[in-house]
CSV table of C-alpha atoms in Angstrom, one decimal:
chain,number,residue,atom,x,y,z
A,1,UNK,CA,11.1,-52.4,-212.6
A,2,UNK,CA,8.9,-52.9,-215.6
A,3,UNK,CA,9.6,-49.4,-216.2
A,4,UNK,CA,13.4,-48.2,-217.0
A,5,UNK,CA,14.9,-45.3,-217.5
A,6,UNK,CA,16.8,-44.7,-221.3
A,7,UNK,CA,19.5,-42.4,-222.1
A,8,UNK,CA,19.3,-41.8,-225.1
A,9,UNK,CA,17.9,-38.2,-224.7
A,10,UNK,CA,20.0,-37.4,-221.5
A,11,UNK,CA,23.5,-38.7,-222.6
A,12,UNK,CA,23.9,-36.3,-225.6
A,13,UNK,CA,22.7,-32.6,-226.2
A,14,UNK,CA,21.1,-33.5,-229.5
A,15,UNK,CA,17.9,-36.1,-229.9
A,16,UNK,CA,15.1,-36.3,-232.5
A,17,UNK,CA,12.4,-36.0,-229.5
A,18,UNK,CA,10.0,-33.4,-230.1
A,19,UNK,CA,10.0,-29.9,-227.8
A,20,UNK,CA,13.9,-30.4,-226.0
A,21,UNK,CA,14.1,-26.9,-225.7
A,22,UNK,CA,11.5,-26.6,-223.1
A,23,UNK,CA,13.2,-29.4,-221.1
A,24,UNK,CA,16.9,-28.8,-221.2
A,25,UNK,CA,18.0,-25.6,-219.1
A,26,UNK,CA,21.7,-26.8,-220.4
A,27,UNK,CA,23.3,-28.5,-223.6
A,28,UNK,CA,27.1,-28.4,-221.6
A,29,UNK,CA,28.5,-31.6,-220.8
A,30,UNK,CA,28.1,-30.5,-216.8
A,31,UNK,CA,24.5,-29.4,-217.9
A,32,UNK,CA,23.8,-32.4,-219.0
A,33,UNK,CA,25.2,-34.4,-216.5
A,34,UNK,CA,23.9,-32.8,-213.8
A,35,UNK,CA,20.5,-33.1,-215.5
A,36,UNK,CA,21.0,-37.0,-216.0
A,37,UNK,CA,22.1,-37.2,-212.1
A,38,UNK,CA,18.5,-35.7,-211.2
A,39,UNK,CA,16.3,-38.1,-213.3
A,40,UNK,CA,18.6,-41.1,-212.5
A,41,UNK,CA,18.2,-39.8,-208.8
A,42,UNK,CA,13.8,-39.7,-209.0
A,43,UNK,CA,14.2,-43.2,-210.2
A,44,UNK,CA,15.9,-44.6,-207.2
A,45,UNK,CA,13.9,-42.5,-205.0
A,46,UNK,CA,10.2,-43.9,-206.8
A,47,UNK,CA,11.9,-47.7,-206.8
A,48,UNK,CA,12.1,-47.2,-203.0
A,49,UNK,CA,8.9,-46.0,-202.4
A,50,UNK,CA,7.1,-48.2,-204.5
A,51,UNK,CA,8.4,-51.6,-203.2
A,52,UNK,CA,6.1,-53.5,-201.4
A,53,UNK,CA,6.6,-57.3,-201.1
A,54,UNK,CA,9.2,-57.4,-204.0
A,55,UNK,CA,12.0,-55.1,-204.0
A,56,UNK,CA,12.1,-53.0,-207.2
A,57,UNK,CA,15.0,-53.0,-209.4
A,58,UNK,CA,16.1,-50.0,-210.9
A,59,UNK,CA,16.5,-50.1,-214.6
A,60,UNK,CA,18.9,-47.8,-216.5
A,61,UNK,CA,19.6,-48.0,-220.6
A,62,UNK,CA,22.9,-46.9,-222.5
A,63,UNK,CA,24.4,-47.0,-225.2
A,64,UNK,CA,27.8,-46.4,-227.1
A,65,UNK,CA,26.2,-43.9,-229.6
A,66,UNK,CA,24.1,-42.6,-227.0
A,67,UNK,CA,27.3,-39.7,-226.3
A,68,UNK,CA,28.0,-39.7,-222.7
A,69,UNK,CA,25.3,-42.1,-221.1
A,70,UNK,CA,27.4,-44.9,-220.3
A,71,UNK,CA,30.0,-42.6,-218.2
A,72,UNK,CA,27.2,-40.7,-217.1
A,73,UNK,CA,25.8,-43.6,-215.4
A,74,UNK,CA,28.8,-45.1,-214.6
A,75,UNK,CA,30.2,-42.4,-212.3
A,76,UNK,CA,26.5,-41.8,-210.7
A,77,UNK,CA,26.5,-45.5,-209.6
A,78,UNK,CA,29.8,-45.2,-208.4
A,79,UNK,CA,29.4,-41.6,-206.3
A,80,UNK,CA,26.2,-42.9,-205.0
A,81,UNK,CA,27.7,-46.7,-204.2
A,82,UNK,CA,25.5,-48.7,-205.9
A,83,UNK,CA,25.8,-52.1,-205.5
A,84,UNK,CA,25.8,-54.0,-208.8
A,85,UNK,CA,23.0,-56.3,-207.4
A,86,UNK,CA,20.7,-53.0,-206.5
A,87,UNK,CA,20.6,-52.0,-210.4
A,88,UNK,CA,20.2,-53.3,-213.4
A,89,UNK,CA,22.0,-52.3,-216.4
A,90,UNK,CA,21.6,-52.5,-220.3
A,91,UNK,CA,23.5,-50.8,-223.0
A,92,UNK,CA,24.4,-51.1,-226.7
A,93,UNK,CA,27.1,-51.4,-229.2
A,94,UNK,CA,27.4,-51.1,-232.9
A,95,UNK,CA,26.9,-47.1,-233.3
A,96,UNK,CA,29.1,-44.7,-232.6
A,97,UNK,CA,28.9,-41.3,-231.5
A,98,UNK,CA,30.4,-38.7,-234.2
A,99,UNK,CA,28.8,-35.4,-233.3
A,100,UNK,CA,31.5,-34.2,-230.9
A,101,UNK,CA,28.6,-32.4,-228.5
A,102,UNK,CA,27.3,-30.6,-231.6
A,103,UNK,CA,22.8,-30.5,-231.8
A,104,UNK,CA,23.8,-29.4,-235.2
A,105,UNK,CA,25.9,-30.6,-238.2
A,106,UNK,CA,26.5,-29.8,-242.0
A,107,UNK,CA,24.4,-31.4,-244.7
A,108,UNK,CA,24.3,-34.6,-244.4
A,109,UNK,CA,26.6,-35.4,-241.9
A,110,UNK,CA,25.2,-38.3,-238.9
A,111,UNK,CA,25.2,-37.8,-235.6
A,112,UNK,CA,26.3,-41.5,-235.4
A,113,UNK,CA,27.9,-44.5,-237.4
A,114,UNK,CA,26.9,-48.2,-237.6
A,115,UNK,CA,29.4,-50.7,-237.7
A,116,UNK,CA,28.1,-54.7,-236.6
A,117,UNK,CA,31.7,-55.9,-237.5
A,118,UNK,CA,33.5,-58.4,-235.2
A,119,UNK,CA,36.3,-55.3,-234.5
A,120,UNK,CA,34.3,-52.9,-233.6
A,121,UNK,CA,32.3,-55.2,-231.2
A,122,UNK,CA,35.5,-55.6,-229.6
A,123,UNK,CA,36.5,-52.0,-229.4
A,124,UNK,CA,33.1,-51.2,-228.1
A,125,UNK,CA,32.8,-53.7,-225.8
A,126,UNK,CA,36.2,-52.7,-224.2
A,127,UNK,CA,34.9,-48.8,-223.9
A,128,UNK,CA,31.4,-50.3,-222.4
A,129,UNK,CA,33.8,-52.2,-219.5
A,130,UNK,CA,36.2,-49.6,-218.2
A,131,UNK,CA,32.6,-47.1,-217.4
A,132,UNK,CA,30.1,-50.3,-216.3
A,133,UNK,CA,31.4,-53.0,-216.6
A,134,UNK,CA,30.7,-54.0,-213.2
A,135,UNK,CA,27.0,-53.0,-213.5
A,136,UNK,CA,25.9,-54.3,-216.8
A,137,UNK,CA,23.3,-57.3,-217.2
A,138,UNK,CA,22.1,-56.8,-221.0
A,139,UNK,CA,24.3,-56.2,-223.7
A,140,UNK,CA,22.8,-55.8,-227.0
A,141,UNK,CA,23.0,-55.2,-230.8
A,142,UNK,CA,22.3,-51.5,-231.4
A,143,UNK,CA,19.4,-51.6,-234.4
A,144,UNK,CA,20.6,-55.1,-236.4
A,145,UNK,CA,18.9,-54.8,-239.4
A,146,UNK,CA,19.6,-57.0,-242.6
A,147,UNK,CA,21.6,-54.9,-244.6
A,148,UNK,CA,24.5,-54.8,-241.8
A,149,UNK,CA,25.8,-57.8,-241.7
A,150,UNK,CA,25.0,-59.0,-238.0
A,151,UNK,CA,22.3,-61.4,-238.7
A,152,UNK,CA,24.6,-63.9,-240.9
A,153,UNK,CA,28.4,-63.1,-239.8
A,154,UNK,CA,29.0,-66.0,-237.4
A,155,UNK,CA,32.4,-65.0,-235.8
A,156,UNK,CA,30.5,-61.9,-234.3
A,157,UNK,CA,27.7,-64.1,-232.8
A,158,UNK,CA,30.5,-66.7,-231.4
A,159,UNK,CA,32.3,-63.4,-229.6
A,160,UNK,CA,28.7,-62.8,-228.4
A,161,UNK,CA,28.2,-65.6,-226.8
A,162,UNK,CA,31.5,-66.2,-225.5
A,163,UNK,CA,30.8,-62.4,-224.0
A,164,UNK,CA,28.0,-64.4,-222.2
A,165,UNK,CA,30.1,-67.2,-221.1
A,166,UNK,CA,32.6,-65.4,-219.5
A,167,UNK,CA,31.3,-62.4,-218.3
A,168,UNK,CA,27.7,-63.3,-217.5
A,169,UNK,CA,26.1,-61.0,-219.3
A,170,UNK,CA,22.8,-61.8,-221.2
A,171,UNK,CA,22.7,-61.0,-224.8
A,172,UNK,CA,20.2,-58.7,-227.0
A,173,UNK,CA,19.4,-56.6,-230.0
A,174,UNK,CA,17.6,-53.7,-230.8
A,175,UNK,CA,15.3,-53.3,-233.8
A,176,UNK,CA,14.1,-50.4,-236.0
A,177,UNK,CA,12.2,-49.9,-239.3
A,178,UNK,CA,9.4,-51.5,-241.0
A,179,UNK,CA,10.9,-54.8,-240.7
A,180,UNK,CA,11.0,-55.2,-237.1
A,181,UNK,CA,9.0,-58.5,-237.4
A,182,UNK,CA,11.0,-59.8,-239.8
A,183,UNK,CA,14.0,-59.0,-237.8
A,184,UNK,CA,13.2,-60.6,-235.1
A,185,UNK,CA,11.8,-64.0,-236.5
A,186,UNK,CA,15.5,-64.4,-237.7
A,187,UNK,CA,16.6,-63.4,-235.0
A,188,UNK,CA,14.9,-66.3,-233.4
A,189,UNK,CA,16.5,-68.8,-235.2
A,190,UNK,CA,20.0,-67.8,-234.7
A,191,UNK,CA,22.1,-70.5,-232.7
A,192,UNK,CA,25.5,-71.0,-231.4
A,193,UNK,CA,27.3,-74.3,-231.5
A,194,UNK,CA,24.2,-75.4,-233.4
A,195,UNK,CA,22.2,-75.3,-229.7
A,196,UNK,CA,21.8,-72.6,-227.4
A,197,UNK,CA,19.5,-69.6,-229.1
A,198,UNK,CA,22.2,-66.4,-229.2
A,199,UNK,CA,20.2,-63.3,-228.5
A,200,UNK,CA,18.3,-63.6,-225.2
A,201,UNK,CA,16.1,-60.4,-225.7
A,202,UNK,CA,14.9,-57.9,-228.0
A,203,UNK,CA,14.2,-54.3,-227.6
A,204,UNK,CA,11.9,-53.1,-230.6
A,205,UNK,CA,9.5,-50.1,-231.4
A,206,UNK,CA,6.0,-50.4,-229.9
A,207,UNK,CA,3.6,-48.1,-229.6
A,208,UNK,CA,-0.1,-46.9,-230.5
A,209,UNK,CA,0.8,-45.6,-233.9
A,210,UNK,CA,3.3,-48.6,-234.6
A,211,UNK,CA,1.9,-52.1,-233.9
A,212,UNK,CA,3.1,-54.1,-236.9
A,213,UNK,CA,5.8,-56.3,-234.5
A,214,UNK,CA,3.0,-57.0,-232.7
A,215,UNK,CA,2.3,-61.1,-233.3
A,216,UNK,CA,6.3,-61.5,-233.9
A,217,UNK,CA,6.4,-59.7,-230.6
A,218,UNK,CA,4.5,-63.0,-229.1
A,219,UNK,CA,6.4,-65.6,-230.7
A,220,UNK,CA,9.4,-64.0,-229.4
A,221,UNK,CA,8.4,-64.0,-225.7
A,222,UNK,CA,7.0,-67.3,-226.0
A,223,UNK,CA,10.0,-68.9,-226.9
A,224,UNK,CA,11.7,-67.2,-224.0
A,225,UNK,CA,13.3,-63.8,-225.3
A,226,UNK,CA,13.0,-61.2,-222.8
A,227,UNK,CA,10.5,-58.2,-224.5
A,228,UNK,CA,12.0,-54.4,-224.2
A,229,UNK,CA,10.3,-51.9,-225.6
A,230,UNK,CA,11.8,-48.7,-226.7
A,231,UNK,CA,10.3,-45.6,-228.4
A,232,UNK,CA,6.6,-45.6,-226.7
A,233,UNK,CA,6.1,-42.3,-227.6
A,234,UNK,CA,7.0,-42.2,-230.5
A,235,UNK,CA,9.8,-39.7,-230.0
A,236,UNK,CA,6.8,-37.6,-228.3
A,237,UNK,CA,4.2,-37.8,-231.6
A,238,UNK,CA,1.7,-39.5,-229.6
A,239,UNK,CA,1.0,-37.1,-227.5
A,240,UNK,CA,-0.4,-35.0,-230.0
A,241,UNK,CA,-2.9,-37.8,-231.0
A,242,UNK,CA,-6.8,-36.9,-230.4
A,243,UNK,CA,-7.7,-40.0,-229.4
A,244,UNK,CA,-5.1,-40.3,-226.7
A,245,UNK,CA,-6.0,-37.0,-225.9
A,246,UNK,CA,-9.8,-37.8,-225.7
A,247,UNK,CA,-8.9,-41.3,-223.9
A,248,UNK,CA,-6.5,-39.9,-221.2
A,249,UNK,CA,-9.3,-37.3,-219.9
A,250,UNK,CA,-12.0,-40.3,-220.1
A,251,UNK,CA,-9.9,-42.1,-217.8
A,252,UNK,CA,-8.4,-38.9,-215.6
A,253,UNK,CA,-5.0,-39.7,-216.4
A,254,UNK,CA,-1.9,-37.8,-218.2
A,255,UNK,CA,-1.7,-38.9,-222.6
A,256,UNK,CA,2.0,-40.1,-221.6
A,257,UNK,CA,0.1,-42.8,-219.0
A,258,UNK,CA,-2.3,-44.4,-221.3
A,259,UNK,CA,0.0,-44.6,-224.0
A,260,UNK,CA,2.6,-46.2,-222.3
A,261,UNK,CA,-0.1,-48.2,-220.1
A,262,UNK,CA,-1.1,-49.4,-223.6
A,263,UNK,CA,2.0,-51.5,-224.0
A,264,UNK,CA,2.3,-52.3,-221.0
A,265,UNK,CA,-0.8,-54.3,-221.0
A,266,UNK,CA,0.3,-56.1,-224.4
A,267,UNK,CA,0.0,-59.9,-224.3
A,268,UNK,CA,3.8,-60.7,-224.8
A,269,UNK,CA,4.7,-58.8,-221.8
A,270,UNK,CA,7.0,-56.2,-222.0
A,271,UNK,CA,9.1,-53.8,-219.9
A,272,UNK,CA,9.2,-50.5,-221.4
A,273,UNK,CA,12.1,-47.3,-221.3
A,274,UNK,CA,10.7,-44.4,-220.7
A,275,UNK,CA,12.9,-41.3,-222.6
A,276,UNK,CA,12.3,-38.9,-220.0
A,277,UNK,CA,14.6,-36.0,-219.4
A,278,UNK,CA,13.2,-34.5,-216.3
A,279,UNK,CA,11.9,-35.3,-213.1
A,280,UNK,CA,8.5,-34.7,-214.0
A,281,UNK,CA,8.6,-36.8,-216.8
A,282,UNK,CA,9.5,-39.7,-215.3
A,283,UNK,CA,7.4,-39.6,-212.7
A,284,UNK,CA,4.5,-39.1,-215.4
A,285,UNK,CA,5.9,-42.1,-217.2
A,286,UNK,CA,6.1,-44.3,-214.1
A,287,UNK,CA,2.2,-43.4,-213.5
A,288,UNK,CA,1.7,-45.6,-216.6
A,289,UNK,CA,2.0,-48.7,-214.1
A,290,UNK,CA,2.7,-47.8,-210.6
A,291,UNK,CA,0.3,-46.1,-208.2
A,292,UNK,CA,2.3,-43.2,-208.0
A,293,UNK,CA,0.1,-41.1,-205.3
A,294,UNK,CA,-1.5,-44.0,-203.9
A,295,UNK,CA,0.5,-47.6,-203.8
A,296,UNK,CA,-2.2,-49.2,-202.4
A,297,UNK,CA,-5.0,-48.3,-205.5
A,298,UNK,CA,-5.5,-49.6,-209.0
A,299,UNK,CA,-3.0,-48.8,-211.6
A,300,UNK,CA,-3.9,-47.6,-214.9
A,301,UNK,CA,-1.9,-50.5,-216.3
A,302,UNK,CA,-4.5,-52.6,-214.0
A,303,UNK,CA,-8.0,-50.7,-215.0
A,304,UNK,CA,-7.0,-51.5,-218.8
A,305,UNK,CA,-7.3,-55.0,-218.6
A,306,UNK,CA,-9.9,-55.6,-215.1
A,307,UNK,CA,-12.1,-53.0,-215.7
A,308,UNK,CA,-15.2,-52.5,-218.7
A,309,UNK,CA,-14.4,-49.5,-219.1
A,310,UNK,CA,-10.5,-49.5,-219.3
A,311,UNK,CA,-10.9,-52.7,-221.9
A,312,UNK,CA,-13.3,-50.7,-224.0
A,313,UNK,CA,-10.6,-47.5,-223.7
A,314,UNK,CA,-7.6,-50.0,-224.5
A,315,UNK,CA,-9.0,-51.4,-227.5
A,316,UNK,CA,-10.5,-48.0,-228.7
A,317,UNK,CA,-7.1,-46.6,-228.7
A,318,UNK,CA,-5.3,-50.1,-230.3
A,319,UNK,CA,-7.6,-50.2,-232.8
A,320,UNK,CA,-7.8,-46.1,-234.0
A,321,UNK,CA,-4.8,-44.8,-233.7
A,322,UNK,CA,-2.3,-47.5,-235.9
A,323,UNK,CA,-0.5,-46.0,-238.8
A,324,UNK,CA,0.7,-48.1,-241.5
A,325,UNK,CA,4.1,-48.9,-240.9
A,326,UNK,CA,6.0,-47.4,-243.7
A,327,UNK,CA,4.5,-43.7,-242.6
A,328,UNK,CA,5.5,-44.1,-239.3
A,329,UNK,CA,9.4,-44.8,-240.2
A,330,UNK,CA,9.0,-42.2,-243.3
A,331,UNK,CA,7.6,-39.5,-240.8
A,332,UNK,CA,10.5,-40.5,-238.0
A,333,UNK,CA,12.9,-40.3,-240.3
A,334,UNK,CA,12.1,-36.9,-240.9
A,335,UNK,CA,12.2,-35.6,-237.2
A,336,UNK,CA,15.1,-33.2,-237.0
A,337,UNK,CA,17.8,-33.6,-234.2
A,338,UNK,CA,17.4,-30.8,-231.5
């Protein structure tokens, strides 16, 4: 599906997404899990109504740091025998998840801690095995940025791409910050053996108010990387936005739709996770490029790009709504977890 569902808001009681409290009728582990099992449960229901000649995939996103998610997902595949071919998988190492089920902590204290070394790789990697091992196609770098270490420390990338060797898996990183582009120009370059690129696909922040990535974005699918992007609601800021706000009601659709439509429709082709934590959400977010009440009528992904006035909407919203960079990490940065 060009659509997937992340975890990073269901697998743990705390998030920085805006409004959780209207969402989440439980922080308990059970609570949670249970709420997980519903949303995970809409997805496979909407990939099976909305296959038509190709058979839809559905697409789930964990992480190590994202608390529970990967045994969350791991025993709902497994109660619900799932076959490893009817799902596809992703998660991430290189955080890890400190918060012991707590929303809030002292002064200072994270929620979760980076380490790129080549040990915890293998520790990680080990945890990510005994819960989905079985299931997982994408494993990737959890935010690499320069200052930690995983763009130039060569025995990690060789245990990466012996990961890839031996257990099939494709290999990723994940992006964050001003620098994305940067990020993932170098990333670009990085080989093993002096031949074979190392990271197969990027996940990066996208969205209407973020679009510095953008041209690295299509260098990165044109030289074959696979283009995931996380964060297209900006933790939920966009919807807020008065021009998505004017735009979705010009077009009769939900602000959630045409902002993740948006992408979508980007040149370098992108599938996109969707953070939702309810039913409705999701199916909301899915309505950004399946017919959801209708199979057979035009998407809104499709009127963006084949229609006057969808085009004129597109680059209306594109072109008003971009924040400079720097304010749009500044401002995330000081989103509170809740």
């Amino acid at each position: 599906m060009r659509v997937g569902l992340g975890l990073a808001a269901l697998g743990r009681p705390g998030y920085i997404n805006l409004q959780r409290d209207s969402h989440l009728t439980s922080r308990s582990v059970e609570g949670m899990q249970q709420q997980a099992n519903s949303v995970m449960d809409a997805l496979f229901q909407q990939s099976r109504r909305l296959s038509k000649e190709e058979k839809l995939i559905p697409w789930l996103d964990c992480a190590r740091s994202y608390g529970l998610s990967e045994k969350f997902v791991g025993e709902y595949l497994k109660s619900n025998n799932v076959s490893p071919a009817d799902v596809y998988v992703s998660s991430k190492w290189g955080y890890t998840y400190v918060a012991e089920w707590n929303v809030e902590l002292g002064e200072g204290e994270p929620h979760e801690v980076k380490n790129h070394s080549l040990e915890n790789f293998l520790k990680q990697l080990q945890e990510t095995s005994e819960h989905i091992g079985e299931y997982v196609k994408l494993y990737q770098v959890h935010s690499a940025t320069f200052d930690s270490g995983i763009l130039t420390n060569t025995k990690v990338h060789e245990a990466l791409s012996k990961c890839r060797e031996e257990r099939g898996w494709k290999i990723g990183l994940s992006v964050s910050g001003p620098s994305q582009d940067a990020l993932i120009r170098e990333a670009m370059q990085i080989k093993v053996s002096g031949q074979q690129r190392l990271f197969d696909s990027v996940q990066c922040t996208y969205n209407i108010l973020e679009q510095r990535p953008h041209d690295a974005l299509i260098e990165a699918q044109q030289s074959g990387m696979d283009i995931i992007i996380k964060e297209g609601l900006a933790n939920g800021r966009t919807l807020s936005n008065p021009t998505l706000l004017e735009l979705s009601s010009k077009l009769n659709c939900q602000p959630d739709q045409l902002a993740l439509a948006a992408i979508l429709v980007q040149p370098f082709q992108p599938r996109v996770l969707s953070g939702s934590v309810t039913v409705d959400q999701l199916r909301s977010n899915l309505g950004s490029f399946y017919s959801i009440e209708d199979p057979e009528s035009m998407s809104l992904a499709e009127q963006l790009v084949s229609t006057k006035e969808g085009k004129e909407v597109l680059q209306k919203l594109m072109d008003s709504c971009e924040m400079e960079s720097e304010k749009y990490w500044n401002d995330r940065s000081a989103l509170k977890w809740n």
